[in-house]
Short mmCIF file of C-alpha atoms in Angstrom, two decimals:
data_model
loop_
_atom_site.label_atom_id
_atom_site.label_comp_id
_atom_site.label_asym_id
_atom_site.label_seq_id
_atom_site.Cartn_x
_atom_site.Cartn_y
_atom_site.Cartn_z
CA MET V 1089 -17.92 167.44 179.05
CA PRO V 1090 -20.15 167.46 182.28
CA ALA V 1091 -18.37 167.73 185.51
CA ASP V 1092 -18.82 164.44 187.69
CA PRO V 1093 -17.07 163.59 190.84
CA LEU V 1094 -15.17 160.74 189.47
CA HIS V 1095 -14.07 163.30 186.44
CA ARG V 1096 -12.78 165.72 189.29
CA ALA V 1097 -11.24 163.19 191.13
CA GLY V 1098 -9.06 162.05 188.31
CA THR V 1099 -10.45 158.45 188.48
CA PRO V 1100 -10.17 156.76 185.08
CA GLN V 1101 -13.79 156.95 183.29
CA ARG V 1102 -14.82 153.71 181.63
CA SER V 1103 -16.30 153.83 178.42
CA ALA V 1104 -18.82 151.28 177.18
CA THR V 1105 -17.04 148.20 176.37
CA SER V 1106 -17.17 147.64 172.56
CA GLN V 1107 -16.28 144.53 170.00
CA PRO V 1108 -13.64 145.39 167.59
CA LYS V 1109 -14.85 146.62 163.93
CA ASP V 1110 -11.58 144.72 162.54
CA GLY V 1111 -11.78 141.31 163.16
CA SER V 1112 -9.25 141.04 165.62
CA ARG V 1113 -9.08 138.40 168.12
CA ALA V 1114 -9.52 140.31 171.12
CA SER V 1115 -13.25 140.51 172.27
CA ALA V 1116 -13.81 143.48 173.54
CA ILE V 1117 -12.17 146.94 173.58
CA GLU V 1118 -12.60 149.02 176.79
CA VAL V 1119 -11.49 153.19 176.73
CA ARG V 1120 -10.57 154.37 180.18
CA ARG V 1121 -10.67 157.92 180.16
CA SER V 1122 -8.48 159.97 183.01
CA SER V 1123 -8.76 163.62 183.97
CA ARG V 1124 -4.84 162.89 185.18
CA ARG V 1125 -3.58 161.81 181.90
CA ARG V 1126 -2.84 164.95 179.87
CA ARG V 1127 -1.23 163.88 176.50
CA THR V 1128 -0.25 160.21 176.44
CA VAL V 1129 -2.30 157.07 175.20
CA SER V 1130 -1.47 153.48 176.13
CA ALA V 1131 -3.24 150.01 175.75
CA TYR V 1132 -2.48 146.78 176.97
CA ARG V 1133 -4.03 143.51 176.95
CA GLU V 1134 -6.23 141.83 179.61
CA GLY V 1135 -7.04 138.63 178.98
CA ASP V 1136 -9.18 138.72 175.91
CA ARG V 1137 -9.94 142.30 176.24
CA THR V 1138 -7.66 145.13 175.01
CA VAL V 1139 -7.64 148.23 177.49
CA VAL V 1140 -6.68 151.75 175.88
CA LEU V 1141 -5.94 154.66 178.27
CA ILE V 1142 -7.03 158.25 176.89
CA PRO V 1143 -7.09 161.61 178.47
CA ALA V 1144 -10.53 162.76 179.36
CA ARG V 1145 -10.67 165.61 177.08
CA MET V 1146 -10.56 163.43 174.07
CA SER V 1147 -13.11 164.20 171.48
CA GLU V 1148 -15.11 160.77 170.21
CA ALA V 1149 -13.16 161.19 166.82
CA GLU V 1150 -9.49 161.13 168.23
CA GLU V 1151 -10.80 158.35 170.59
CA GLN V 1152 -11.45 156.09 167.54
CA ARG V 1153 -8.45 157.05 165.95
CA TRP V 1154 -6.24 156.36 168.97
CA VAL V 1155 -7.87 153.06 169.48
CA SER V 1156 -6.91 151.81 165.79
CA VAL V 1157 -3.44 153.28 166.28
CA MET V 1158 -3.09 151.48 169.45
CA LEU V 1159 -4.47 148.24 168.55
CA ASP V 1160 -2.39 148.50 165.32
CA LYS V 1161 1.09 149.19 168.06
CA LEU V 1162 0.01 145.95 170.00
CA ALA V 1163 -0.44 143.68 167.15
CA ALA V 1164 3.06 144.85 166.01
CA GLN V 1165 4.49 144.42 169.29
CA GLU V 1166 2.80 140.95 169.98
CA SER V 1167 4.44 139.63 166.44
CA LYS V 1168 7.67 140.78 166.96
CA ARG V 1169 8.00 137.76 169.24
CA THR V 1170 9.10 135.25 166.60
CA LEU V 1171 7.23 132.15 166.40
CA GLY V 1172 8.81 129.07 165.98
CA ASP V 1173 7.95 126.47 163.43
CA GLY V 1174 5.72 124.54 166.02
CA GLU V 1175 4.00 127.74 167.11
CA LEU V 1176 3.45 128.73 163.49
CA ALA V 1177 1.74 125.02 162.54
CA GLU V 1178 -0.34 125.32 165.78
CA ARG V 1179 -1.47 129.04 164.74
CA ALA V 1180 -2.34 127.38 161.05
CA ARG V 1181 -4.17 124.65 162.69
CA ARG V 1182 -6.62 127.19 164.69
CA LEU V 1183 -7.06 129.30 161.80
CA SER V 1184 -8.29 126.55 159.79
CA GLU V 1185 -10.43 125.52 162.69
CA GLN V 1186 -11.76 129.13 162.80
CA TYR V 1187 -12.23 130.16 159.31
CA PHE V 1188 -12.47 126.69 157.44
CA ASP V 1189 -14.46 124.46 159.65
CA GLY V 1190 -10.96 122.41 159.98
CA ARG V 1191 -11.02 121.24 156.59
CA ALA V 1192 -7.54 122.71 155.72
CA ARG V 1193 -4.83 120.45 157.50
CA PRO V 1194 -1.38 120.99 156.47
CA ASP V 1195 1.34 118.25 157.40
CA SER V 1196 3.90 120.98 157.73
CA VAL V 1197 3.97 124.75 158.36
CA ARG V 1198 7.51 126.75 158.77
CA TRP V 1199 9.53 129.74 158.08
CA VAL V 1200 11.83 129.87 155.03
CA THR V 1201 14.59 132.00 154.13
CA ASN V 1202 14.36 131.62 150.32
CA GLN V 1203 11.21 133.53 149.36
CA ASN V 1204 11.99 136.58 148.47
CA THR V 1205 9.51 137.56 145.95
CA ARG V 1206 6.47 136.17 147.43
CA TRP V 1207 4.97 135.76 151.34
CA GLY V 1208 4.30 132.39 151.26
CA SER V 1209 3.65 129.12 149.18
CA CYS V 1210 1.81 126.04 149.63
CA THR V 1211 2.24 122.58 147.99
CA PRO V 1212 -1.29 120.94 147.91
CA ALA V 1213 0.15 117.22 147.10
CA GLU V 1214 2.65 117.53 150.10
CA ARG V 1215 0.41 119.45 152.37
CA SER V 1216 2.80 121.98 152.97
CA ILE V 1217 3.17 125.79 153.75
CA ARG V 1218 6.19 127.81 153.97
CA LEU V 1219 5.96 131.51 154.92
CA SER V 1220 8.59 133.74 153.90
CA HIS V 1221 10.72 135.21 156.81
CA ARG V 1222 10.10 138.35 155.65
CA LEU V 1223 6.91 138.33 157.80
CA GLN V 1224 8.62 138.22 160.90
CA GLY V 1225 7.81 140.91 162.59
CA MET V 1226 4.82 142.36 160.79
CA PRO V 1227 1.71 142.99 162.78
CA GLU V 1228 0.01 139.53 163.64
CA TYR V 1229 -3.29 140.07 161.21
CA VAL V 1230 -0.85 140.29 158.22
CA VAL V 1231 0.97 136.77 159.34
CA ASP V 1232 -2.71 135.19 159.67
CA TYR V 1233 -3.67 136.36 156.23
CA VAL V 1234 -0.93 134.84 154.58
CA LEU V 1235 -1.50 131.53 156.87
CA CYS V 1236 -5.22 131.43 155.81
CA HIS V 1237 -4.35 132.75 152.24
CA GLU V 1238 -1.82 129.22 152.31
CA LEU V 1239 -4.54 127.21 153.95
CA ALA V 1240 -7.06 128.09 151.38
CA HIS V 1241 -4.83 126.63 148.78
CA LEU V 1242 -4.87 123.29 150.33
CA LEU V 1243 -8.66 123.20 149.58
CA VAL V 1244 -8.39 125.10 146.14
CA PRO V 1245 -5.28 125.25 144.17
CA GLY V 1246 -5.81 128.40 142.07
CA HIS V 1247 -6.72 131.93 142.65
CA GLY V 1248 -10.09 131.62 140.79
CA PRO V 1249 -13.45 133.26 142.25
CA HIS V 1250 -13.94 130.11 144.63
CA PHE V 1251 -10.57 130.44 146.03
CA TRP V 1252 -11.39 134.16 146.81
CA ARG V 1253 -14.59 133.21 148.32
CA LEU V 1254 -13.25 130.94 150.83
CA LEU V 1255 -10.82 133.67 151.79
CA GLU V 1256 -13.20 136.06 152.51
CA ALA V 1257 -13.90 134.14 155.79
CA TYR V 1258 -10.91 135.83 157.30
CA PRO V 1259 -12.39 139.38 158.41
CA ARG V 1260 -9.04 141.24 157.98
CA THR V 1261 -7.88 140.39 154.47
CA GLU V 1262 -8.49 143.39 152.55
CA ARG V 1263 -6.28 145.19 155.52
CA ALA V 1264 -3.73 142.85 155.64
CA ARG V 1265 -3.66 142.83 151.59
CA GLY V 1266 -3.37 146.37 151.81
CA PHE V 1267 -0.33 146.54 154.34
CA LEU V 1268 1.57 144.22 152.19
CA GLU V 1269 1.02 146.35 148.99
CA GLY V 1270 2.17 149.26 150.91
CA VAL V 1271 5.61 147.21 152.06
CA VAL V 1272 6.03 146.02 148.05
CA ALA V 1273 5.49 149.60 147.16
CA ALA V 1274 8.08 150.98 149.39
CA GLU V 1275 10.36 148.45 148.56
CA ARG V 1276 10.28 149.74 144.96
CA LEU V 1277 10.64 153.60 145.93
CA PRO V 1278 14.14 154.81 145.17
CA HIS V 1279 16.69 155.63 147.72
CA VAL V 1280 16.54 159.39 148.64
CA PRO V 1281 20.15 160.46 150.03
CA GLY V 1282 19.79 161.98 153.47
CA ALA V 1283 21.96 164.97 154.55
CA ARG V 1284 24.59 162.29 156.10
CA ASP V 1285 24.78 160.72 152.19
CA GLU V 1286 25.85 164.15 150.44
#
């Protein structure tokens, strides 16, 4: 990397601000490189921008990998704050506006503790959506996907081709589905005794 006065002085170097590729709500990602930073990587939200702080010596490939890791960490931290039913309903309203032109309008959206085999459910006749409490603490984009899935059911009851085309509006559908499939697969793994269990 060529030496420049800012780099030698240890002042953070700013990379070009970029748009997230994964459909996250942050409108921009800014990577700041610092020669003072040796090994640690950190990130925080600054308005609608995500700032990722990395060591100046990192390669482009390492930068991309760490940006992805830090975006996931931030999303997980943010989703650990448990939303109340009112906040969940407001989130559903915003998602409906953003991805379904406001056409999916539930009368109620709430957390429930009696859904252990499904992530969410919808009763179109009552215009009600229920999300499993097991989603609490999962990344925000996963909760948003389940909300979008149930909102789409207010418009299309079954899981036919029209339903899946409608759900494609949510840009992180595949990633969220993969996350949930991983959770289900992990739950099916047999318990492997540790050293303390023997």
